[in-house]
Each structure stands twice: as C-alpha cells, then as structure tokens.
CSV table of C-alpha atoms in Angstrom, one decimal:
chain,number,residue,atom,x,y,z
A,1,UNK,CA,21.9,28.5,-19.1
A,2,UNK,CA,25.4,29.2,-20.7
A,3,UNK,CA,26.4,30.8,-17.4
A,4,UNK,CA,25.6,27.7,-15.5
A,5,UNK,CA,27.7,25.6,-17.8
A,6,UNK,CA,30.6,28.0,-17.4
A,7,UNK,CA,30.3,27.8,-13.6
A,8,UNK,CA,30.2,24.0,-13.7
A,9,UNK,CA,33.3,23.9,-15.9
A,10,UNK,CA,35.2,26.2,-13.5
A,11,UNK,CA,34.1,24.1,-10.5
A,12,UNK,CA,35.3,20.9,-12.3
A,13,UNK,CA,38.7,22.5,-13.0
A,14,UNK,CA,39.0,23.6,-9.4
A,15,UNK,CA,38.2,20.1,-8.1
A,16,UNK,CA,40.7,18.5,-10.4
A,17,UNK,CA,43.4,21.0,-9.2
A,18,UNK,CA,42.4,20.6,-5.5
A,19,UNK,CA,41.9,16.8,-5.4
A,20,UNK,CA,44.0,15.6,-8.3
A,21,UNK,CA,42.8,13.9,-11.5
A,22,UNK,CA,42.9,10.4,-9.9
A,23,UNK,CA,40.2,11.1,-7.4
A,24,UNK,CA,37.7,12.5,-10.0
A,25,UNK,CA,36.3,9.0,-10.9
A,26,UNK,CA,35.9,8.3,-7.2
A,27,UNK,CA,33.9,11.5,-6.6
A,28,UNK,CA,31.7,10.7,-9.7
A,29,UNK,CA,31.1,7.1,-8.5
A,30,UNK,CA,30.1,8.3,-5.0
A,31,UNK,CA,27.8,10.9,-6.5
A,32,UNK,CA,26.2,8.3,-8.9
A,33,UNK,CA,25.6,5.8,-6.0
A,34,UNK,CA,24.0,8.6,-4.0
A,35,UNK,CA,21.6,9.5,-6.8
A,36,UNK,CA,20.9,5.8,-7.4
A,37,UNK,CA,20.1,5.2,-3.8
A,38,UNK,CA,17.9,8.3,-3.6
A,39,UNK,CA,15.9,7.1,-6.6
A,40,UNK,CA,15.4,3.7,-5.0
A,41,UNK,CA,14.1,5.3,-1.8
A,42,UNK,CA,11.7,7.5,-3.8
A,43,UNK,CA,10.4,4.6,-5.8
A,44,UNK,CA,9.9,2.6,-2.5
A,45,UNK,CA,8.0,5.5,-1.0
A,46,UNK,CA,5.8,5.7,-4.0
A,47,UNK,CA,5.0,2.0,-3.9
A,48,UNK,CA,4.3,2.2,-0.1
A,49,UNK,CA,1.9,5.1,-0.6
A,50,UNK,CA,0.2,3.4,-3.5
A,51,UNK,CA,-0.2,0.2,-1.6
A,52,UNK,CA,-1.4,1.8,1.6
A,53,UNK,CA,-4.2,3.9,0.3
A,54,UNK,CA,-6.9,1.3,0.2
A,55,UNK,CA,-5.8,-0.2,3.5
A,56,UNK,CA,-5.8,3.1,5.3
A,57,UNK,CA,-9.2,4.1,4.0
A,58,UNK,CA,-10.7,0.8,5.2
A,59,UNK,CA,-9.2,1.0,8.6
A,60,UNK,CA,-10.3,4.5,9.4
A,61,UNK,CA,-13.2,4.5,11.9
A,62,UNK,CA,-14.9,7.4,13.7
A,63,UNK,CA,-14.0,7.6,17.4
A,64,UNK,CA,-15.8,9.8,19.8
A,65,UNK,CA,-13.4,12.2,21.4
A,66,UNK,CA,-13.6,12.7,25.1
A,67,UNK,CA,-14.6,16.2,26.4
A,68,UNK,CA,-11.7,18.4,27.3
A,69,UNK,CA,-10.6,18.4,31.0
A,70,UNK,CA,-11.9,21.2,33.2
A,71,UNK,CA,-9.5,24.2,33.5
A,72,UNK,CA,-7.1,24.0,36.4
A,73,UNK,CA,-7.8,26.6,39.1
A,74,UNK,CA,-4.7,28.2,40.6
A,75,UNK,CA,-4.3,27.9,44.4
A,76,UNK,CA,-5.5,30.9,46.4
A,77,UNK,CA,-2.7,33.5,46.8
A,78,UNK,CA,-1.2,33.8,50.3
A,79,UNK,CA,-0.2,37.2,51.7
A,80,UNK,CA,3.4,37.9,51.0
A,81,UNK,CA,5.5,38.5,54.1
A,82,UNK,CA,8.5,40.7,53.9
A,83,UNK,CA,11.8,38.9,53.9
A,84,UNK,CA,13.3,41.3,56.5
A,85,UNK,CA,11.6,43.0,59.4
A,86,UNK,CA,11.1,46.8,58.9
A,87,UNK,CA,14.1,48.9,59.8
A,88,UNK,CA,13.9,50.6,63.2
A,89,UNK,CA,15.2,54.1,63.7
A,90,UNK,CA,18.5,54.3,65.5
A,91,UNK,CA,18.2,54.9,69.3
A,92,UNK,CA,18.9,58.5,70.2
A,93,UNK,CA,21.2,59.2,73.1
A,94,UNK,CA,19.6,60.8,76.2
A,95,UNK,CA,20.1,64.6,76.4
C-alpha cells in the first residue's frame, strides 16, 4: 500500500510539472464529474433492473419453436473441362 501512495505522489508531481499548477483543479473537477456521472448511471441501471424483474417474469410465455429447416443439398458436380486444349506434338518435317 505505501508503494501505491508513493507512485500516486510521483504521478501528481509529474502532472503539475507537465500541465502547470493552474490546470490541476480543472483536471480534478473533470475527474469528479466523471465519477459522479458514472455513479448516476449505475444507480439508474440498478433501479431499472429492480423495477423490471416482476414485469419481465409476468410477460414471459412459452412459445413453440419451429422445426429447423432441412439441410441444403449442394448442386450436383459438373465435370470439369480443361481451360486449354491438350498440347499437340510439333509437326515433324518430311524426311
């Protein structure tokens, strides 16, 4: 735990040197607003989940699922024709 505190202090000093002492309150304010907004969203989600549980349980009905479709048969394979005709031997001159 003491190591974490030391690291945070070093980071704070580096931020003050890098950004200047006047921007430190702005950074803290932005961080605080982010945390506040995140907490609001979490509380809102908890309320939604708590409010939806009875409604979801009442609206669930069993539905018969249709049978799966039959497997698709591939078309029959056609014989492959060569792209080029076979090579013919060169004509031999008459002797």
